PDB file of C-alpha atoms in Angstrom:
ATOM      1  CA  TYR A   1       0.072  -0.048  -0.201  1.00  0.00           C
ATOM      2  CA  MET A   2       1.083   3.495  -0.069  1.00  0.00           C
ATOM      3  CA  ALA A   3       0.439   6.277   2.337  1.00  0.00           C
ATOM      4  CA  LEU A   4       1.068   9.984   2.571  1.00  0.00           C
ATOM      5  CA  PRO A   5       4.196  10.973   4.362  1.00  0.00           C
ATOM      6  CA  GLU A   6       4.109  10.872   8.155  1.00  0.00           C
ATOM      7  CA  ASP A   7       5.709  14.143   8.741  1.00  0.00           C
ATOM      8  CA  LEU A   8       2.943  15.935   6.537  1.00  0.00           C
ATOM      9  CA  ASP A   9       1.921  17.655   9.613  1.00  0.00           C
ATOM     10  CA  LYS A  10       4.775  19.802   9.729  1.00  0.00           C
ATOM     11  CA  LEU A  11       3.369  21.885   6.758  1.00  0.00           C
ATOM     12  CA  LYS A  12       1.248  24.324   8.711  1.00  0.00           C
ATOM     13  CA  ASN A  13       0.764  26.372   6.152  1.00  0.00           C
ATOM     14  CA  LEU A  14      -0.688  23.832   3.522  1.00  0.00           C
ATOM     15  CA  ARG A  15      -3.736  24.927   1.750  1.00  0.00           C
ATOM     16  CA  PHE A  16      -3.846  22.714  -1.108  1.00  0.00           C
ATOM     17  CA  LEU A  17      -3.041  19.152  -1.350  1.00  0.00           C
ATOM     18  CA  ASN A  18      -3.098  16.843  -4.575  1.00  0.00           C
ATOM     19  CA  ALA A  19      -2.038  13.330  -4.325  1.00  0.00           C
ATOM     20  CA  MET A  20      -4.413  12.111  -7.311  1.00  0.00           C
ATOM     21  CA  ARG A  21      -3.649   8.814  -9.441  1.00  0.00           C
ATOM     22  CA  ASN A  22      -1.418   7.117  -6.778  1.00  0.00           C
ATOM     23  CA  ASP A  23      -2.011   4.051  -4.845  1.00  0.00           C
ATOM     24  CA  ILE A  24      -3.221   5.547  -1.627  1.00  0.00           C
ATOM     25  CA  SER A  25      -5.116   3.229   0.254  1.00  0.00           C
ATOM     26  CA  LEU A  26      -4.900   4.479   3.795  1.00  0.00           C
ATOM     27  CA  TRP A  27      -5.397   8.101   5.543  1.00  0.00           C
ATOM     28  CA  ASP A  28      -1.961   9.007   7.384  1.00  0.00           C
ATOM     29  CA  GLU A  29      -2.617  10.618  10.843  1.00  0.00           C
ATOM     30  CA  ALA A  30      -0.980  13.546   9.744  1.00  0.00           C
ATOM     31  CA  ILE A  31      -3.367  14.883   7.304  1.00  0.00           C
ATOM     32  CA  PHE A  32      -5.924  15.110  10.377  1.00  0.00           C
ATOM     33  CA  LYS A  33      -3.541  17.728  11.592  1.00  0.00           C
ATOM     34  CA  LEU A  34      -3.234  20.052   8.917  1.00  0.00           C
ATOM     35  CA  ASP A  35      -4.695  23.293  10.153  1.00  0.00           C
ATOM     36  CA  SER A  36      -4.969  25.461   7.412  1.00  0.00           C
ATOM     37  CA  ILE A  37      -5.986  22.835   4.723  1.00  0.00           C
ATOM     38  CA  GLU A  38      -8.472  23.925   2.154  1.00  0.00           C
ATOM     39  CA  HIS A  39      -8.412  21.769  -0.762  1.00  0.00           C
ATOM     40  CA  ILE A  40      -7.556  18.127  -0.814  1.00  0.00           C
ATOM     41  CA  ASN A  41      -7.378  16.110  -4.016  1.00  0.00           C
ATOM     42  CA  LEU A  42      -7.288  12.107  -3.695  1.00  0.00           C
ATOM     43  CA  LYS A  43      -8.959  11.140  -6.953  1.00  0.00           C
ATOM     44  CA  LEU A  44      -8.026   8.017  -8.291  1.00  0.00           C
ATOM     45  CA  ASN A  45      -6.438   6.321  -5.337  1.00  0.00           C
ATOM     46  CA  ALA A  46      -7.396   3.140  -3.589  1.00  0.00           C
ATOM     47  CA  LEU A  47      -9.259   4.265  -0.527  1.00  0.00           C
ATOM     48  CA  GLN A  48     -11.935   1.933   0.896  1.00  0.00           C
ATOM     49  CA  SER A  49     -13.259   4.359   3.768  1.00  0.00           C
ATOM     50  CA  ILE A  50     -13.055   7.672   5.093  1.00  0.00           C
ATOM     51  CA  PRO A  51     -11.959   7.787   9.036  1.00  0.00           C
ATOM     52  CA  PRO A  52     -14.192   9.670  11.625  1.00  0.00           C
ATOM     53  CA  LYS A  53     -11.196  11.934  11.755  1.00  0.00           C
ATOM     54  CA  ILE A  54     -12.106  13.792   9.019  1.00  0.00           C
ATOM     55  CA  LYS A  55     -14.501  16.050  11.063  1.00  0.00           C
ATOM     56  CA  HIS A  56     -10.871  17.491  12.298  1.00  0.00           C
ATOM     57  CA  LEU A  57     -10.547  19.166   8.739  1.00  0.00           C
ATOM     58  CA  SER A  58     -12.832  21.949   9.814  1.00  0.00           C
ATOM     59  CA  THR A  59     -11.007  24.634   7.110  1.00  0.00           C
ATOM     60  CA  LEU A  60     -11.669  22.373   4.319  1.00  0.00           C
ATOM     61  CA  LYS A  61     -13.687  24.044   1.262  1.00  0.00           C
ATOM     62  CA  VAL A  62     -12.976  21.055  -1.505  1.00  0.00           C
ATOM     63  CA  LEU A  63     -12.844  17.493  -1.076  1.00  0.00           C
ATOM     64  CA  ASN A  64     -12.501  15.471  -4.101  1.00  0.00           C
ATOM     65  CA  LEU A  65     -12.390  11.465  -3.650  1.00  0.00           C
ATOM     66  CA  GLU A  66     -13.529  10.872  -7.068  1.00  0.00           C
ATOM     67  CA  SER A  67     -12.466   6.926  -8.601  1.00  0.00           C
ATOM     68  CA  ASN A  68     -11.705   5.310  -5.257  1.00  0.00           C
ATOM     69  CA  LYS A  69     -13.316   2.465  -3.683  1.00  0.00           C
ATOM     70  CA  LEU A  70     -15.545   4.095  -0.903  1.00  0.00           C
ATOM     71  CA  GLN A  71     -18.535   1.821   0.113  1.00  0.00           C
ATOM     72  CA  TYR A  72     -19.869   4.402   2.803  1.00  0.00           C
ATOM     73  CA  LEU A  73     -19.401   7.880   4.231  1.00  0.00           C
ATOM     74  CA  PRO A  74     -18.976   8.488   8.054  1.00  0.00           C
ATOM     75  CA  LYS A  75     -21.494  10.593   9.689  1.00  0.00           C
ATOM     76  CA  GLU A  76     -18.517  12.491  11.068  1.00  0.00           C
ATOM     77  CA  ILE A  77     -18.491  14.185   7.388  1.00  0.00           C
ATOM     78  CA  SER A  78     -20.951  16.676   9.218  1.00  0.00           C
ATOM     79  CA  GLY A  79     -17.689  18.305  10.901  1.00  0.00           C
ATOM     80  CA  LEU A  80     -16.335  19.874   7.645  1.00  0.00           C
ATOM     81  CA  GLU A  81     -18.352  23.120   8.256  1.00  0.00           C
ATOM     82  CA  ASN A  82     -16.803  24.911   5.710  1.00  0.00           C
ATOM     83  CA  LEU A  83     -16.993  22.456   2.766  1.00  0.00           C
ATOM     84  CA  GLU A  84     -18.184  24.086  -0.440  1.00  0.00           C
ATOM     85  CA  THR A  85     -17.569  21.316  -2.905  1.00  0.00           C
ATOM     86  CA  LEU A  86     -17.684  17.434  -2.231  1.00  0.00           C
ATOM     87  CA  ARG A  87     -16.891  15.263  -5.510  1.00  0.00           C
ATOM     88  CA  LEU A  88     -17.420  11.546  -4.799  1.00  0.00           C
ATOM     89  CA  ALA A  89     -18.227   9.899  -8.139  1.00  0.00           C
ATOM     90  CA  LEU A  90     -17.251   7.118  -9.277  1.00  0.00           C
ATOM     91  CA  ASN A  91     -17.185   4.992  -6.001  1.00  0.00           C
ATOM     92  CA  SER A  92     -19.470   2.050  -4.552  1.00  0.00           C
ATOM     93  CA  LEU A  93     -21.765   4.507  -2.446  1.00  0.00           C
ATOM     94  CA  THR A  94     -25.172   2.997  -1.840  1.00  0.00           C
ATOM     95  CA  THR A  95     -26.451   5.865   0.206  1.00  0.00           C
ATOM     96  CA  VAL A  96     -25.378   8.994   2.163  1.00  0.00           C
ATOM     97  CA  PRO A  97     -25.655   9.528   5.893  1.00  0.00           C
ATOM     98  CA  ALA A  98     -28.098  11.775   7.252  1.00  0.00           C
ATOM     99  CA  GLU A  99     -25.493  13.962   8.547  1.00  0.00           C
ATOM    100  CA  ILE A 100     -24.564  15.242   5.079  1.00  0.00           C
ATOM    101  CA  GLY A 101     -27.711  17.693   5.459  1.00  0.00           C
ATOM    102  CA  GLU A 102     -25.631  19.721   8.088  1.00  0.00           C
ATOM    103  CA  LEU A 103     -23.062  20.611   5.477  1.00  0.00           C
ATOM    104  CA  GLU A 104     -24.755  24.112   5.153  1.00  0.00           C
ATOM    105  CA  GLU A 105     -22.085  25.858   2.911  1.00  0.00           C
ATOM    106  CA  LEU A 106     -22.098  22.880   0.285  1.00  0.00           C
ATOM    107  CA  ARG A 107     -22.226  24.274  -3.170  1.00  0.00           C
ATOM    108  CA  PHE A 108     -21.404  21.151  -5.309  1.00  0.00           C
ATOM    109  CA  LEU A 109     -22.316  17.678  -4.765  1.00  0.00           C
ATOM    110  CA  GLY A 110     -21.230  14.965  -7.312  1.00  0.00           C
ATOM    111  CA  LEU A 111     -22.447  11.517  -6.592  1.00  0.00           C
ATOM    112  CA  GLN A 112     -22.619  10.327 -10.160  1.00  0.00           C
ATOM    113  CA  ASN A 113     -21.633   6.826 -10.901  1.00  0.00           C
ATOM    114  CA  ASN A 114     -22.207   5.171  -7.548  1.00  0.00           C
ATOM    115  CA  GLN A 115     -24.886   2.551  -6.523  1.00  0.00           C
ATOM    116  CA  ILE A 116     -27.095   5.122  -4.263  1.00  0.00           C
ATOM    117  CA  SER A 117     -30.813   4.146  -4.038  1.00  0.00           C
ATOM    118  CA  TYR A 118     -31.842   6.350  -1.396  1.00  0.00           C
ATOM    119  CA  LEU A 119     -31.219   9.986  -0.036  1.00  0.00           C
ATOM    120  CA  PRO A 120     -31.938  10.934   3.531  1.00  0.00           C
ATOM    121  CA  LYS A 121     -34.727  13.759   4.226  1.00  0.00           C
ATOM    122  CA  SER A 122     -31.932  15.546   5.596  1.00  0.00           C
ATOM    123  CA  PHE A 123     -30.809  16.616   2.186  1.00  0.00           C
ATOM    124  CA  SER A 124     -33.490  19.871   2.541  1.00  0.00           C
ATOM    125  CA  GLY A 125     -30.524  21.137   5.152  1.00  0.00           C
ATOM    126  CA  LEU A 126     -28.228  21.721   2.146  1.00  0.00           C
ATOM    127  CA  GLN A 127     -30.081  25.341   1.292  1.00  0.00           C
ATOM    128  CA  ASN A 128     -26.911  26.706  -0.573  1.00  0.00           C
ATOM    129  CA  LEU A 129     -26.315  23.480  -2.952  1.00  0.00           C
ATOM    130  CA  ARG A 130     -26.422  24.815  -6.522  1.00  0.00           C
ATOM    131  CA  ASN A 131     -25.300  21.802  -8.298  1.00  0.00           C
ATOM    132  CA  LEU A 132     -26.252  18.161  -7.381  1.00  0.00           C
ATOM    133  CA  ASP A 133     -25.056  15.412  -9.847  1.00  0.00           C
ATOM    134  CA  LEU A 134     -26.662  11.915  -9.253  1.00  0.00           C
ATOM    135  CA  SER A 135     -26.646  10.404 -12.596  1.00  0.00           C
ATOM    136  CA  HIS A 136     -25.753   6.967 -13.069  1.00  0.00           C
ATOM    137  CA  ASN A 137     -27.187   5.700  -9.713  1.00  0.00           C
ATOM    138  CA  GLN A 138     -30.149   3.574  -8.444  1.00  0.00           C
ATOM    139  CA  LEU A 139     -32.709   5.973  -7.768  1.00  0.00           C
ATOM    140  CA  TYR A 140     -36.270   4.901  -8.190  1.00  0.00           C
ATOM    141  CA  GLU A 141     -37.777   8.031  -6.633  1.00  0.00           C
ATOM    142  CA  LEU A 142     -37.078  11.279  -5.292  1.00  0.00           C
ATOM    143  CA  ASP A 143     -38.476  12.258  -1.814  1.00  0.00           C
ATOM    144  CA  ALA A 144     -40.089  15.553  -2.392  1.00  0.00           C
ATOM    145  CA  SER A 145     -39.240  16.767   1.383  1.00  0.00           C
ATOM    146  CA  TRP A 146     -35.534  17.364   0.117  1.00  0.00           C
ATOM    147  CA  ILE A 147     -36.245  19.160  -3.273  1.00  0.00           C
ATOM    148  CA  THR A 148     -36.321  22.560  -1.343  1.00  0.00           C
ATOM    149  CA  SER A 149     -33.191  24.292  -1.980  1.00  0.00           C
ATOM    150  CA  ALA A 150     -34.065  27.504  -3.807  1.00  0.00           C
ATOM    151  CA  ALA A 151     -30.363  27.841  -4.816  1.00  0.00           C
ATOM    152  CA  LEU A 152     -30.037  24.699  -6.987  1.00  0.00           C
ATOM    153  CA  GLU A 153     -29.452  25.747 -10.307  1.00  0.00           C
ATOM    154  CA  ASP A 154     -28.326  22.282 -12.044  1.00  0.00           C
ATOM    155  CA  LEU A 155     -29.774  18.949 -11.145  1.00  0.00           C
ATOM    156  CA  LYS A 156     -28.447  16.030 -13.166  1.00  0.00           C
ATOM    157  CA  LEU A 157     -30.251  12.650 -12.659  1.00  0.00           C
ATOM    158  CA  THR A 158     -29.475  10.653 -15.971  1.00  0.00           C
ATOM    159  CA  ASP A 159     -29.425   6.972 -16.039  1.00  0.00           C
ATOM    160  CA  ASN A 160     -31.503   6.365 -13.073  1.00  0.00           C
ATOM    161  CA  PHE A 161     -34.836   4.203 -12.433  1.00  0.00           C
ATOM    162  CA  LEU A 162     -36.871   7.435 -11.939  1.00  0.00           C
ATOM    163  CA  ARG A 163     -40.620   6.786 -12.876  1.00  0.00           C
ATOM    164  CA  LYS A 164     -42.010  10.295 -11.921  1.00  0.00           C
ATOM    165  CA  LEU A 165     -40.796  13.600 -10.466  1.00  0.00           C
ATOM    166  CA  PRO A 166     -42.206  15.183  -7.228  1.00  0.00           C
ATOM    167  CA  GLU A 167     -44.364  18.117  -7.834  1.00  0.00           C
ATOM    168  CA  SER A 168     -42.084  20.144  -5.478  1.00  0.00           C
ATOM    169  CA  ILE A 169     -39.592  19.954  -7.945  1.00  0.00           C
ATOM    170  CA  GLY A 170     -41.594  23.360  -9.105  1.00  0.00           C
ATOM    171  CA  ASN A 171     -40.279  24.908  -5.911  1.00  0.00           C
ATOM    172  CA  LEU A 172     -36.695  24.920  -7.501  1.00  0.00           C
ATOM    173  CA  LYS A 173     -36.915  28.520  -8.667  1.00  0.00           C
ATOM    174  CA  ASN A 174     -33.292  28.965  -9.597  1.00  0.00           C
ATOM    175  CA  LEU A 175     -33.045  25.581 -11.704  1.00  0.00           C
ATOM    176  CA  LYS A 176     -31.307  26.263 -14.913  1.00  0.00           C
ATOM    177  CA  THR A 177     -30.393  22.796 -15.935  1.00  0.00           C
ATOM    178  CA  LEU A 178     -32.534  19.697 -15.471  1.00  0.00           C
ATOM    179  CA  ILE A 179     -31.121  16.388 -16.883  1.00  0.00           C
ATOM    180  CA  LEU A 180     -33.350  13.428 -16.935  1.00  0.00           C
ATOM    181  CA  SER A 181     -32.078  11.269 -19.943  1.00  0.00           C
ATOM    182  CA  ASP A 182     -32.172   7.615 -19.651  1.00  0.00           C
ATOM    183  CA  ASN A 183     -35.045   6.964 -16.907  1.00  0.00           C
ATOM    184  CA  LYS A 184     -38.136   5.329 -16.726  1.00  0.00           C
ATOM    185  CA  LEU A 185     -40.299   8.276 -16.897  1.00  0.00           C
ATOM    186  CA  GLU A 186     -43.883   8.126 -18.375  1.00  0.00           C
ATOM    187  CA  ARG A 187     -44.712  11.749 -18.189  1.00  0.00           C
ATOM    188  CA  LEU A 188     -43.188  15.039 -16.717  1.00  0.00           C
TER     189      LEU A 188
END
């Protein structure tokens, strides 16, 4: 396996860490001591989980974990109180924890190409979310209760199993892009 250097925590001013396209399978303890980190890109690695200690990265604004082997998100993800962008495409997620709704600063959430079949009602807490990509998942329906984000501009739902859309989709007053290709819709 490959891990990040143990003395990474000595880089007290580090704001941007890009270690994409490696064979990283473990999170080094040092990463959770990066007090100033704002952007972490670990795309295209071999991570199978996110440790609960992720909550210590409270300065983080961008987290890219696309193309790993993640099967779940820890509830401690809610500790990322400044997170604006969360990229989790191309993993093996089947759901997201209810605590995701506590990420009040989140503006972009990429969950495409997973096996998500259910979204928690707490999604309604994502009031600043502007871009949500749920393409290529296993969604059969959308719960009307979380479709409340007035800020949402782009909603991508390509290649799911949706048969209908909730009427509450009309509440998305700022929606500019709605992609519904390759579903099972019988009417709009």
